[in-house]
Amino acid sequence: EAGVAQSPRYKIIEKRQSVAFWCNPISGHATLYWYQQILGQGPKLLIQFQNNGVVDDSQLPKDRFSAERLKGVDSTLKIQPAKLEDSAVYLCASSLVRDEQYFGPGTRLTVT
Amino acid sequence: AQSVTQLDSHVSVSEGTPVLLRCNYSSSYSPSLFWYVQHPNKGLQLLLKYTSAATLVKGINGFEAEFKKSETSFHLTKPSAHMSDAAEYFCVVSDLEGTYKYIFGTGTRLKVLA
């Protein structure tokens, strides 16, 4: 079974630029999550989708971050404009409803 | 509100000796508890999970954890450390009643000495 795919794996941008990350979950997984993991910390949930709908986006900085999940499958997370403090690993995870989460390899973002 | 505390940010053991990584949790609901491992530049891999069945949970690579409700603990153990066990370990609490949202601990970095 293929795992959660993410791209790109690494991205370096300057502050105030925009960036987008892509995630393809495990086939059949209705729930998709985006996490931000700052160096030395545990992952923090940014947004949770169930199929096309948003279940929880309470910790998403909506003035600069946006996410969408078209057709209930792939998802993109966008940052515009980026700040230095957005440097982190962005993890995507997927799960069946009410089940353990499977994580992708992450995208390491460096904002200079 | 749910929370999880990993009591040690760094643990060092010698190869072949036991491993103990400590985790305490707080939850208003019947919790699900997980341990994940993260190797450098890799995603998180599930080691084991507790979901209100047997209190002693066996996972992959020889790891196990015991759910102790009276102590609100879910410590991770392994009888004999291997060099490949060196990684970051995260304890996670989730609830069965709500959105199944994960709350992560701050992580424990395990170092295995030759």
Coordinates of C-alpha atoms in Angstrom, one line a residue:
Chain A
E1 CA 0.0 0.0 0.0
A2 CA 1.4 3.4 -1.0
G3 CA 1.9 5.8 1.9
V4 CA 1.2 9.5 2.2
A5 CA 3.0 11.5 -0.5
Q6 CA 4.2 15.0 -0.1
S7 CA 6.1 17.4 -2.3
P8 CA 8.4 19.2 -2.4
R9 CA 10.6 17.7 0.2
Y10 CA 12.6 20.9 0.7
K11 CA 11.9 24.5 -0.1
I12 CA 13.9 27.7 0.6
I13 CA 12.2 31.0 0.0
E14 CA 12.7 34.6 1.1
K15 CA 10.3 36.3 3.5
R16 CA 7.2 37.8 2.0
Q17 CA 7.3 35.3 -0.9
S18 CA 4.6 32.7 -1.3
V19 CA 4.9 28.9 -1.2
A20 CA 2.6 25.9 -1.7
F21 CA 2.8 22.3 -0.5
W22 CA 1.1 19.3 -1.9
C23 CA -0.2 16.2 -0.2
N24 CA -1.7 13.0 -1.6
P25 CA -3.2 10.8 1.2
I26 CA -3.5 7.0 1.4
S27 CA -6.2 5.8 -0.9
G28 CA -9.6 5.6 0.8
H29 CA -8.6 7.8 3.8
A30 CA -11.4 10.3 4.4
T31 CA -9.5 12.4 6.9
L32 CA -6.5 14.6 6.1
Y33 CA -4.4 16.7 8.4
W34 CA -1.7 19.3 8.0
Y35 CA 0.8 19.9 10.9
Q36 CA 3.5 22.4 11.5
Q37 CA 6.6 21.0 13.3
I38 CA 9.0 23.7 14.5
L39 CA 12.5 22.4 15.3
G40 CA 12.7 20.9 18.8
Q41 CA 8.9 20.7 19.2
G42 CA 6.1 18.3 18.6
P43 CA 3.8 18.7 15.6
K44 CA 1.0 21.2 15.9
L45 CA -2.2 20.7 14.0
L46 CA -3.0 23.4 11.5
I47 CA -6.1 22.0 9.8
Q48 CA -8.1 18.9 9.6
F49 CA -10.3 17.9 6.7
Q50 CA -12.9 15.2 6.5
N51 CA -13.6 14.5 2.8
N52 CA -14.0 18.1 1.4
G53 CA -15.0 19.8 4.6
V54 CA -12.9 21.5 7.3
V55 CA -13.3 19.9 10.7
D56 CA -10.8 22.0 12.7
D57 CA -8.8 25.0 11.6
S58 CA -8.6 26.7 14.9
Q59 CA -4.8 27.0 14.9
L60 CA -4.4 28.0 11.2
P61 CA -3.1 31.6 10.9
K62 CA -5.8 32.5 8.4
D63 CA -4.3 35.9 7.5
R64 CA -1.4 34.1 5.7
F65 CA -2.2 30.4 5.6
S66 CA -4.8 28.7 3.4
A67 CA -5.6 25.1 2.6
E68 CA -7.9 23.2 0.3
R69 CA -8.8 19.7 -0.4
L70 CA -10.4 19.4 -3.8
K71 CA -12.6 16.3 -4.5
G72 CA -11.8 14.9 -1.1
V73 CA -8.4 13.5 -2.1
D74 CA -5.3 15.7 -2.7
S75 CA -4.7 18.8 -0.6
T76 CA -2.6 21.9 -0.9
L77 CA -1.3 24.2 1.9
K78 CA -0.3 27.7 1.0
I79 CA 1.6 30.4 2.8
Q80 CA 1.4 34.0 1.5
P81 CA 3.3 36.0 2.5
A82 CA 5.8 33.9 4.4
K83 CA 7.5 35.1 7.6
L84 CA 10.8 33.9 9.2
E85 CA 8.9 32.1 11.9
D86 CA 7.2 29.9 9.3
S87 CA 10.4 28.0 9.0
A88 CA 9.4 24.5 10.0
V89 CA 8.6 21.0 8.7
Y90 CA 5.1 20.7 7.3
L91 CA 3.7 17.3 7.8
C92 CA 0.6 15.8 6.1
A93 CA -1.2 12.8 7.6
S94 CA -4.3 10.8 6.7
S95 CA -6.5 8.4 8.4
L96 CA -9.7 6.4 8.2
V97 CA -12.4 8.1 10.3
R98 CA -11.5 7.7 14.0
D99 CA -8.4 5.8 13.5
E100 CA -4.6 6.2 13.7
Q101 CA -2.9 8.7 11.5
Y102 CA -0.3 7.9 8.8
F103 CA 2.3 10.5 8.1
G104 CA 4.1 11.6 5.0
P105 CA 7.8 12.5 5.0
G106 CA 7.2 16.2 5.3
T107 CA 8.3 19.3 3.6
R108 CA 11.1 21.3 5.2
L109 CA 10.6 25.0 4.7
T110 CA 13.3 27.5 5.3
V111 CA 12.4 31.2 5.1
T112 CA 15.4 33.6 4.8
Chain B
A1 CA -8.8 19.6 27.9
Q2 CA -6.2 17.0 26.9
S3 CA -2.5 17.3 27.3
V4 CA 0.6 15.0 27.3
T5 CA 3.9 15.4 29.1
Q6 CA 7.0 13.7 28.1
L7 CA 9.2 13.8 31.2
D8 CA 12.6 13.6 29.5
S9 CA 13.7 15.6 26.5
H10 CA 16.9 13.5 26.1
V11 CA 17.6 9.9 27.1
S12 CA 20.9 8.1 26.5
V13 CA 21.4 4.3 26.9
S14 CA 24.0 1.8 26.0
E15 CA 23.4 -0.7 23.2
G16 CA 21.8 -3.8 24.7
T17 CA 20.4 -2.1 27.8
P18 CA 16.8 -1.4 28.5
V19 CA 15.0 1.7 27.3
L20 CA 12.4 3.6 29.2
L21 CA 10.7 6.7 27.8
R22 CA 8.2 8.3 30.1
C23 CA 4.8 9.9 29.2
N24 CA 2.0 11.2 31.4
Y25 CA -1.3 12.3 30.0
S26 CA -4.4 14.3 31.0
S27 CA -7.8 13.6 29.3
S28 CA -11.4 14.4 30.1
Y29 CA -12.5 11.4 27.9
S30 CA -11.4 7.8 27.6
P31 CA -8.2 8.4 25.8
S32 CA -6.5 6.8 22.9
L33 CA -2.7 6.9 23.3
F34 CA 0.0 6.4 20.8
W35 CA 3.8 6.3 20.5
Y36 CA 5.4 7.5 17.2
V37 CA 9.0 7.4 16.2
Q38 CA 10.7 10.0 13.9
H39 CA 14.1 9.2 12.4
P40 CA 16.1 12.2 11.0
N41 CA 14.5 13.6 7.8
K42 CA 11.8 11.0 7.9
G43 CA 8.0 11.1 8.7
L44 CA 6.4 9.8 11.9
Q45 CA 6.0 6.1 12.1
L46 CA 3.5 4.5 14.5
L47 CA 5.1 2.3 17.1
L48 CA 2.0 1.2 19.0
K49 CA -1.4 2.4 20.2
Y50 CA -3.8 1.9 23.1
T51 CA -7.5 2.1 22.5
S52 CA -9.1 0.8 25.7
A53 CA -8.4 -2.9 25.1
A54 CA -5.4 -4.6 26.8
T55 CA -3.5 -2.3 29.0
L56 CA -0.1 -3.8 27.9
V57 CA 0.4 -3.0 24.3
K58 CA 3.0 -4.5 22.1
G59 CA 4.3 -2.6 19.1
I60 CA 6.9 -2.9 16.4
N61 CA 10.6 -3.5 16.8
G62 CA 10.3 -4.9 20.3
F63 CA 8.7 -1.9 21.9
E64 CA 5.8 -2.1 24.3
A65 CA 3.9 0.3 26.6
E66 CA 1.6 -0.1 29.6
F67 CA -1.5 2.0 30.2
K68 CA -1.8 2.8 33.9
K69 CA -5.0 4.8 34.5
S70 CA -4.3 5.3 38.2
E71 CA -1.0 7.0 37.4
T72 CA -2.2 8.6 34.1
S73 CA 1.0 7.2 32.5
F74 CA 1.8 5.4 29.2
H75 CA 5.6 4.7 29.4
L76 CA 7.4 3.2 26.4
T77 CA 9.9 0.4 27.1
K78 CA 12.2 -2.0 25.2
P79 CA 14.3 -4.7 26.9
S80 CA 17.4 -4.2 24.8
A81 CA 18.3 -1.1 22.8
H82 CA 19.7 -1.3 19.3
M83 CA 21.7 1.4 17.5
S84 CA 18.9 1.8 15.0
D85 CA 16.5 2.9 17.8
A86 CA 18.2 6.2 18.0
A87 CA 15.5 8.7 17.0
E88 CA 12.9 11.2 18.4
Y89 CA 9.9 9.6 20.1
F90 CA 6.5 11.3 20.5
C91 CA 3.7 10.4 22.9
V92 CA 0.3 11.3 21.6
V93 CA -3.1 11.5 23.2
S94 CA -6.4 11.6 21.3
D95 CA -10.0 11.3 22.4
L96 CA -12.5 8.8 21.0
E97 CA -15.5 11.1 21.4
G98 CA -14.6 14.1 19.4
T99 CA -12.6 14.8 16.3
Y100 CA -9.9 12.3 17.2
K101 CA -7.5 15.2 17.2
Y102 CA -3.9 14.4 18.2
I103 CA -2.2 16.2 21.0
F104 CA 1.6 15.6 20.8
G105 CA 4.2 15.7 23.5
T106 CA 7.3 17.7 23.1
G107 CA 9.3 14.6 22.2
T108 CA 12.2 12.6 23.7
R109 CA 15.4 12.2 21.8
L110 CA 16.9 8.7 22.3
K111 CA 20.6 8.3 21.9
V112 CA 22.1 4.8 21.8
L113 CA 25.8 4.5 22.7
A114 CA 27.9 1.7 21.3

